[in-house]
């Protein structure tokens, strides 16, 4: 959720500047299932054809394409590493330690290992953007979820900036209980895994 929430935040930021934007991802997994269902409910209004796969993305690449790599700084950890090779203009926003195989030749690197999450960093970018960015509720909740999960409910790797980002997102009407329920593991899900 940190990567996907961050992607939704960057999507809204880019759309605020009236630029074409897509989220290149094929999100799956039990931990994201409830959130993805809520996101699909919002597709008709806001996200229809926004989340695309690698093949669709490759058809859209031009010399002016800008790729945001979120929640990792390593090509090998990117969901679609080939896109990193195909696109010349890359921005990395990440909070993990840099490895020897970190993506190089970046347009911008916003890399803060002391941040709780990439969602916290993206929230800061949105909050201090020159243009006013108006997040949709699902975007604010996805960013909040990214912070919440990466901090283990605000009990790990938190600081003043973490709580400032969370407070900013709460102003959009984030329903904390709803967000927590998206990522709760129930007994039925647990039994399927074991």
PDB file of C-alpha atoms in Angstrom:
ATOM      1  CA  UNK A   1       0.000   0.000   0.000  1.00  0.00           C
ATOM      2  CA  UNK A   2       2.929   2.357   0.509  1.00  0.00           C
ATOM      3  CA  UNK A   3       3.852   2.101  -3.177  1.00  0.00           C
ATOM      4  CA  UNK A   4       0.262   2.146  -4.465  1.00  0.00           C
ATOM      5  CA  UNK A   5      -0.856   4.943  -2.127  1.00  0.00           C
ATOM      6  CA  UNK A   6       2.185   6.961  -3.180  1.00  0.00           C
ATOM      7  CA  UNK A   7       1.348   6.308  -6.829  1.00  0.00           C
ATOM      8  CA  UNK A   8      -2.183   7.630  -6.309  1.00  0.00           C
ATOM      9  CA  UNK A   9      -0.775  10.740  -4.643  1.00  0.00           C
ATOM     10  CA  UNK A  10       1.678  11.360  -7.486  1.00  0.00           C
ATOM     11  CA  UNK A  11      -1.142  10.735  -9.972  1.00  0.00           C
ATOM     12  CA  UNK A  12      -3.225  13.520  -8.406  1.00  0.00           C
ATOM     13  CA  UNK A  13      -0.205  15.845  -8.258  1.00  0.00           C
ATOM     14  CA  UNK A  14       0.575  15.324 -11.951  1.00  0.00           C
ATOM     15  CA  UNK A  15      -3.098  15.730 -12.936  1.00  0.00           C
ATOM     16  CA  UNK A  16      -3.153  19.012 -10.991  1.00  0.00           C
ATOM     17  CA  UNK A  17      -0.542  20.258 -13.452  1.00  0.00           C
ATOM     18  CA  UNK A  18      -2.817  19.043 -16.278  1.00  0.00           C
ATOM     19  CA  UNK A  19      -0.415  16.380 -17.528  1.00  0.00           C
ATOM     20  CA  UNK A  20      -1.254  12.901 -18.764  1.00  0.00           C
ATOM     21  CA  UNK A  21      -0.512  10.326 -16.087  1.00  0.00           C
ATOM     22  CA  UNK A  22      -0.816   6.582 -15.560  1.00  0.00           C
ATOM     23  CA  UNK A  23      -0.021   4.208 -12.747  1.00  0.00           C
ATOM     24  CA  UNK A  24       1.908   1.275 -14.157  1.00  0.00           C
ATOM     25  CA  UNK A  25       1.196  -1.600 -11.823  1.00  0.00           C
ATOM     26  CA  UNK A  26      -0.509  -4.926 -11.560  1.00  0.00           C
ATOM     27  CA  UNK A  27      -1.345  -4.861  -7.848  1.00  0.00           C
ATOM     28  CA  UNK A  28      -2.385  -8.138  -6.320  1.00  0.00           C
ATOM     29  CA  UNK A  29      -2.276 -10.003  -3.057  1.00  0.00           C
ATOM     30  CA  UNK A  30      -4.444 -10.631  -0.028  1.00  0.00           C
ATOM     31  CA  UNK A  31      -3.175  -7.572   1.823  1.00  0.00           C
ATOM     32  CA  UNK A  32      -4.386  -5.233  -0.942  1.00  0.00           C
ATOM     33  CA  UNK A  33      -7.599  -7.048  -1.891  1.00  0.00           C
ATOM     34  CA  UNK A  34     -10.050  -4.948   0.151  1.00  0.00           C
ATOM     35  CA  UNK A  35      -8.385  -1.696  -0.882  1.00  0.00           C
ATOM     36  CA  UNK A  36      -8.367  -2.679  -4.566  1.00  0.00           C
ATOM     37  CA  UNK A  37     -12.097  -3.429  -4.383  1.00  0.00           C
ATOM     38  CA  UNK A  38     -12.757   0.073  -3.025  1.00  0.00           C
ATOM     39  CA  UNK A  39     -10.518   1.549  -5.717  1.00  0.00           C
ATOM     40  CA  UNK A  40     -12.484  -0.330  -8.411  1.00  0.00           C
ATOM     41  CA  UNK A  41     -15.702   1.169  -7.041  1.00  0.00           C
ATOM     42  CA  UNK A  42     -14.150   4.595  -7.701  1.00  0.00           C
ATOM     43  CA  UNK A  43     -12.900   3.694 -11.201  1.00  0.00           C
ATOM     44  CA  UNK A  44     -16.023   4.871 -12.985  1.00  0.00           C
ATOM     45  CA  UNK A  45     -15.505   8.386 -11.671  1.00  0.00           C
ATOM     46  CA  UNK A  46     -11.767   8.812 -11.357  1.00  0.00           C
ATOM     47  CA  UNK A  47      -9.550   5.858 -12.176  1.00  0.00           C
ATOM     48  CA  UNK A  48     -10.881   4.191 -15.302  1.00  0.00           C
ATOM     49  CA  UNK A  49      -7.854   3.187 -17.394  1.00  0.00           C
ATOM     50  CA  UNK A  50      -5.433   4.872 -14.974  1.00  0.00           C
ATOM     51  CA  UNK A  51      -3.803   1.699 -13.633  1.00  0.00           C
ATOM     52  CA  UNK A  52      -2.229  -0.001 -16.621  1.00  0.00           C
ATOM     53  CA  UNK A  53       0.139  -2.887 -17.227  1.00  0.00           C
ATOM     54  CA  UNK A  54       3.623  -2.918 -18.688  1.00  0.00           C
ATOM     55  CA  UNK A  55       2.511  -3.597 -22.277  1.00  0.00           C
ATOM     56  CA  UNK A  56       0.136  -0.627 -22.307  1.00  0.00           C
ATOM     57  CA  UNK A  57       2.821   1.565 -20.740  1.00  0.00           C
ATOM     58  CA  UNK A  58       5.384   0.629 -23.382  1.00  0.00           C
ATOM     59  CA  UNK A  59       3.012   1.823 -26.103  1.00  0.00           C
ATOM     60  CA  UNK A  60       2.768   5.244 -24.433  1.00  0.00           C
ATOM     61  CA  UNK A  61       6.501   5.896 -23.952  1.00  0.00           C
ATOM     62  CA  UNK A  62       7.937   8.918 -25.773  1.00  0.00           C
ATOM     63  CA  UNK A  63      11.196  10.830 -25.397  1.00  0.00           C
ATOM     64  CA  UNK A  64       9.371  13.151 -22.957  1.00  0.00           C
ATOM     65  CA  UNK A  65       8.029  10.401 -20.694  1.00  0.00           C
ATOM     66  CA  UNK A  66       8.831  10.890 -17.026  1.00  0.00           C
ATOM     67  CA  UNK A  67       8.840   7.771 -14.832  1.00  0.00           C
ATOM     68  CA  UNK A  68       8.318   7.966 -11.084  1.00  0.00           C
ATOM     69  CA  UNK A  69       9.786   4.969  -9.270  1.00  0.00           C
ATOM     70  CA  UNK A  70       8.201   4.835  -5.838  1.00  0.00           C
ATOM     71  CA  UNK A  71       9.044   2.959  -2.646  1.00  0.00           C
ATOM     72  CA  UNK A  72      12.259   1.476  -4.025  1.00  0.00           C
ATOM     73  CA  UNK A  73      15.507   2.801  -5.387  1.00  0.00           C
ATOM     74  CA  UNK A  74      16.575  -0.479  -6.985  1.00  0.00           C
ATOM     75  CA  UNK A  75      15.763  -1.475 -10.528  1.00  0.00           C
ATOM     76  CA  UNK A  76      15.547  -5.139  -9.492  1.00  0.00           C
ATOM     77  CA  UNK A  77      12.781  -4.287  -6.988  1.00  0.00           C
ATOM     78  CA  UNK A  78      10.723  -2.289  -9.491  1.00  0.00           C
ATOM     79  CA  UNK A  79       7.561  -4.036 -10.588  1.00  0.00           C
ATOM     80  CA  UNK A  80       8.586  -3.623 -14.236  1.00  0.00           C
ATOM     81  CA  UNK A  81      12.396  -3.272 -14.382  1.00  0.00           C
ATOM     82  CA  UNK A  82      12.422  -3.080 -18.185  1.00  0.00           C
ATOM     83  CA  UNK A  83      10.626   0.279 -18.046  1.00  0.00           C
ATOM     84  CA  UNK A  84      13.522   1.670 -16.024  1.00  0.00           C
ATOM     85  CA  UNK A  85      15.803   0.810 -18.949  1.00  0.00           C
ATOM     86  CA  UNK A  86      13.440   2.200 -21.595  1.00  0.00           C
ATOM     87  CA  UNK A  87      12.755   5.604 -20.036  1.00  0.00           C
ATOM     88  CA  UNK A  88      15.476   8.250 -19.803  1.00  0.00           C
ATOM     89  CA  UNK A  89      13.789  10.638 -17.357  1.00  0.00           C
ATOM     90  CA  UNK A  90      13.320   9.049 -13.940  1.00  0.00           C
ATOM     91  CA  UNK A  91      12.402  10.386 -10.513  1.00  0.00           C
ATOM     92  CA  UNK A  92      12.894   8.139  -7.499  1.00  0.00           C
ATOM     93  CA  UNK A  93      11.005   8.793  -4.271  1.00  0.00           C
ATOM     94  CA  UNK A  94      11.973   6.325  -1.571  1.00  0.00           C
ATOM     95  CA  UNK A  95      12.686   5.791   2.118  1.00  0.00           C
ATOM     96  CA  UNK A  96      14.749   2.570   1.980  1.00  0.00           C
ATOM     97  CA  UNK A  97      18.516   2.432   2.309  1.00  0.00           C
ATOM     98  CA  UNK A  98      20.341   2.829  -0.976  1.00  0.00           C
ATOM     99  CA  UNK A  99      21.948  -0.310  -2.285  1.00  0.00           C
ATOM    100  CA  UNK A 100      24.834  -0.734  -4.655  1.00  0.00           C
ATOM    101  CA  UNK A 101      22.324  -1.469  -7.407  1.00  0.00           C
ATOM    102  CA  UNK A 102      20.364   1.783  -6.957  1.00  0.00           C
ATOM    103  CA  UNK A 103      18.944   3.359 -10.108  1.00  0.00           C
ATOM    104  CA  UNK A 104      21.336   6.017 -11.404  1.00  0.00           C
ATOM    105  CA  UNK A 105      21.144   8.928 -13.859  1.00  0.00           C
ATOM    106  CA  UNK A 106      18.034  10.373 -12.231  1.00  0.00           C
ATOM    107  CA  UNK A 107      16.293  13.640 -12.958  1.00  0.00           C
ATOM    108  CA  UNK A 108      15.415  13.873  -9.255  1.00  0.00           C
ATOM    109  CA  UNK A 109      16.051  11.671  -6.247  1.00  0.00           C
ATOM    110  CA  UNK A 110      13.977  12.349  -3.137  1.00  0.00           C
ATOM    111  CA  UNK A 111      15.523   9.809  -0.835  1.00  0.00           C
ATOM    112  CA  UNK A 112      14.992  10.082   2.919  1.00  0.00           C
ATOM    113  CA  UNK A 113      15.915   6.986   4.929  1.00  0.00           C
ATOM    114  CA  UNK A 114      14.585   8.626   8.081  1.00  0.00           C
ATOM    115  CA  UNK A 115      11.090   8.997   6.632  1.00  0.00           C
ATOM    116  CA  UNK A 116       8.509   6.495   7.784  1.00  0.00           C
ATOM    117  CA  UNK A 117       7.299   5.696   4.294  1.00  0.00           C
ATOM    118  CA  UNK A 118       7.231   6.845   0.717  1.00  0.00           C
ATOM    119  CA  UNK A 119       3.622   7.912   1.344  1.00  0.00           C
ATOM    120  CA  UNK A 120       4.907  10.379   3.947  1.00  0.00           C
ATOM    121  CA  UNK A 121       7.338  11.858   1.406  1.00  0.00           C
ATOM    122  CA  UNK A 122       4.692  12.088  -1.318  1.00  0.00           C
ATOM    123  CA  UNK A 123       2.292  13.730   1.131  1.00  0.00           C
ATOM    124  CA  UNK A 124       4.952  16.351   1.887  1.00  0.00           C
ATOM    125  CA  UNK A 125       5.440  17.011  -1.824  1.00  0.00           C
ATOM    126  CA  UNK A 126       1.684  17.443  -2.249  1.00  0.00           C
ATOM    127  CA  UNK A 127       1.370  19.602   0.843  1.00  0.00           C
ATOM    128  CA  UNK A 128       4.098  22.011  -0.253  1.00  0.00           C
ATOM    129  CA  UNK A 129       3.410  21.995  -3.999  1.00  0.00           C
ATOM    130  CA  UNK A 130       3.350  25.382  -5.723  1.00  0.00           C
ATOM    131  CA  UNK A 131      -0.128  24.503  -7.028  1.00  0.00           C
ATOM    132  CA  UNK A 132      -2.909  23.528  -4.642  1.00  0.00           C
ATOM    133  CA  UNK A 133      -3.435  19.783  -4.948  1.00  0.00           C
ATOM    134  CA  UNK A 134      -6.912  18.555  -4.031  1.00  0.00           C
ATOM    135  CA  UNK A 135      -6.738  14.879  -3.189  1.00  0.00           C
ATOM    136  CA  UNK A 136      -9.786  12.685  -3.565  1.00  0.00           C
ATOM    137  CA  UNK A 137     -10.769  10.837  -0.399  1.00  0.00           C
ATOM    138  CA  UNK A 138      -9.528   7.476  -1.742  1.00  0.00           C
ATOM    139  CA  UNK A 139      -6.136   9.057  -2.563  1.00  0.00           C
ATOM    140  CA  UNK A 140      -5.811  10.563   0.912  1.00  0.00           C
ATOM    141  CA  UNK A 141      -6.829   7.263   2.499  1.00  0.00           C
ATOM    142  CA  UNK A 142      -4.355   5.319   0.344  1.00  0.00           C
ATOM    143  CA  UNK A 143      -1.534   7.654   1.382  1.00  0.00           C
ATOM    144  CA  UNK A 144      -2.627   7.405   5.018  1.00  0.00           C
ATOM    145  CA  UNK A 145      -2.723   3.608   4.678  1.00  0.00           C
ATOM    146  CA  UNK A 146       0.839   3.618   3.334  1.00  0.00           C
ATOM    147  CA  UNK A 147       2.028   5.571   6.360  1.00  0.00           C
ATOM    148  CA  UNK A 148      -0.035   3.478   8.763  1.00  0.00           C
ATOM    149  CA  UNK A 149       1.214   0.124   7.459  1.00  0.00           C
ATOM    150  CA  UNK A 150       4.881   1.126   7.219  1.00  0.00           C
ATOM    151  CA  UNK A 151       4.827   2.522  10.773  1.00  0.00           C
ATOM    152  CA  UNK A 152       2.884  -0.419  12.219  1.00  0.00           C
ATOM    153  CA  UNK A 153       0.005   1.862  13.275  1.00  0.00           C
ATOM    154  CA  UNK A 154       2.287   4.810  14.067  1.00  0.00           C
ATOM    155  CA  UNK A 155       4.380   2.874  16.576  1.00  0.00           C
ATOM    156  CA  UNK A 156       7.585   2.376  14.544  1.00  0.00           C
ATOM    157  CA  UNK A 157       9.861   4.830  12.719  1.00  0.00           C
ATOM    158  CA  UNK A 158       7.645   7.848  13.347  1.00  0.00           C
ATOM    159  CA  UNK A 159       8.621  11.450  13.823  1.00  0.00           C
ATOM    160  CA  UNK A 160       7.113  14.905  13.709  1.00  0.00           C
ATOM    161  CA  UNK A 161       7.017  14.806   9.902  1.00  0.00           C
ATOM    162  CA  UNK A 162       5.080  11.531  10.013  1.00  0.00           C
ATOM    163  CA  UNK A 163       2.371  12.986  12.213  1.00  0.00           C
ATOM    164  CA  UNK A 164       2.260  16.229  10.217  1.00  0.00           C
ATOM    165  CA  UNK A 165       1.681  14.228   7.025  1.00  0.00           C
ATOM    166  CA  UNK A 166      -1.013  12.133   8.748  1.00  0.00           C
ATOM    167  CA  UNK A 167      -2.720  15.271  10.096  1.00  0.00           C
ATOM    168  CA  UNK A 168      -2.670  16.838   6.636  1.00  0.00           C
ATOM    169  CA  UNK A 169      -4.330  13.727   5.171  1.00  0.00           C
ATOM    170  CA  UNK A 170      -6.911  13.607   7.961  1.00  0.00           C
ATOM    171  CA  UNK A 171      -8.118  17.037   6.826  1.00  0.00           C
ATOM    172  CA  UNK A 172      -9.482  15.282   3.727  1.00  0.00           C
ATOM    173  CA  UNK A 173     -11.799  13.223   5.917  1.00  0.00           C
ATOM    174  CA  UNK A 174      -9.754  10.032   6.147  1.00  0.00           C
ATOM    175  CA  UNK A 175     -11.749   7.360   7.955  1.00  0.00           C
ATOM    176  CA  UNK A 176      -9.088   5.677  10.094  1.00  0.00           C
ATOM    177  CA  UNK A 177     -11.276   2.683  10.935  1.00  0.00           C
ATOM    178  CA  UNK A 178     -12.077   2.066   7.270  1.00  0.00           C
ATOM    179  CA  UNK A 179      -8.381   2.225   6.362  1.00  0.00           C
ATOM    180  CA  UNK A 180      -7.474  -0.174   9.178  1.00  0.00           C
ATOM    181  CA  UNK A 181     -10.159  -2.618   8.040  1.00  0.00           C
ATOM    182  CA  UNK A 182      -8.659  -2.714   4.534  1.00  0.00           C
ATOM    183  CA  UNK A 183      -5.517  -4.256   5.926  1.00  0.00           C
ATOM    184  CA  UNK A 184      -6.820  -6.370   8.781  1.00  0.00           C
ATOM    185  CA  UNK A 185      -6.157 -10.050   8.419  1.00  0.00           C
ATOM    186  CA  UNK A 186      -9.188 -12.003   9.449  1.00  0.00           C
ATOM    187  CA  UNK A 187      -9.197 -15.632  10.598  1.00  0.00           C
ATOM    188  CA  UNK A 188     -10.682 -16.814   7.305  1.00  0.00           C
ATOM    189  CA  UNK A 189      -7.846 -15.224   5.296  1.00  0.00           C
ATOM    190  CA  UNK A 190      -5.297 -16.622   7.710  1.00  0.00           C
ATOM    191  CA  UNK A 191      -6.707 -20.125   7.342  1.00  0.00           C
ATOM    192  CA  UNK A 192      -6.477 -19.878   3.529  1.00  0.00           C
ATOM    193  CA  UNK A 193      -2.767 -19.115   3.797  1.00  0.00           C
ATOM    194  CA  UNK A 194      -1.897 -21.880   6.275  1.00  0.00           C
TER     195      UNK A 194
END
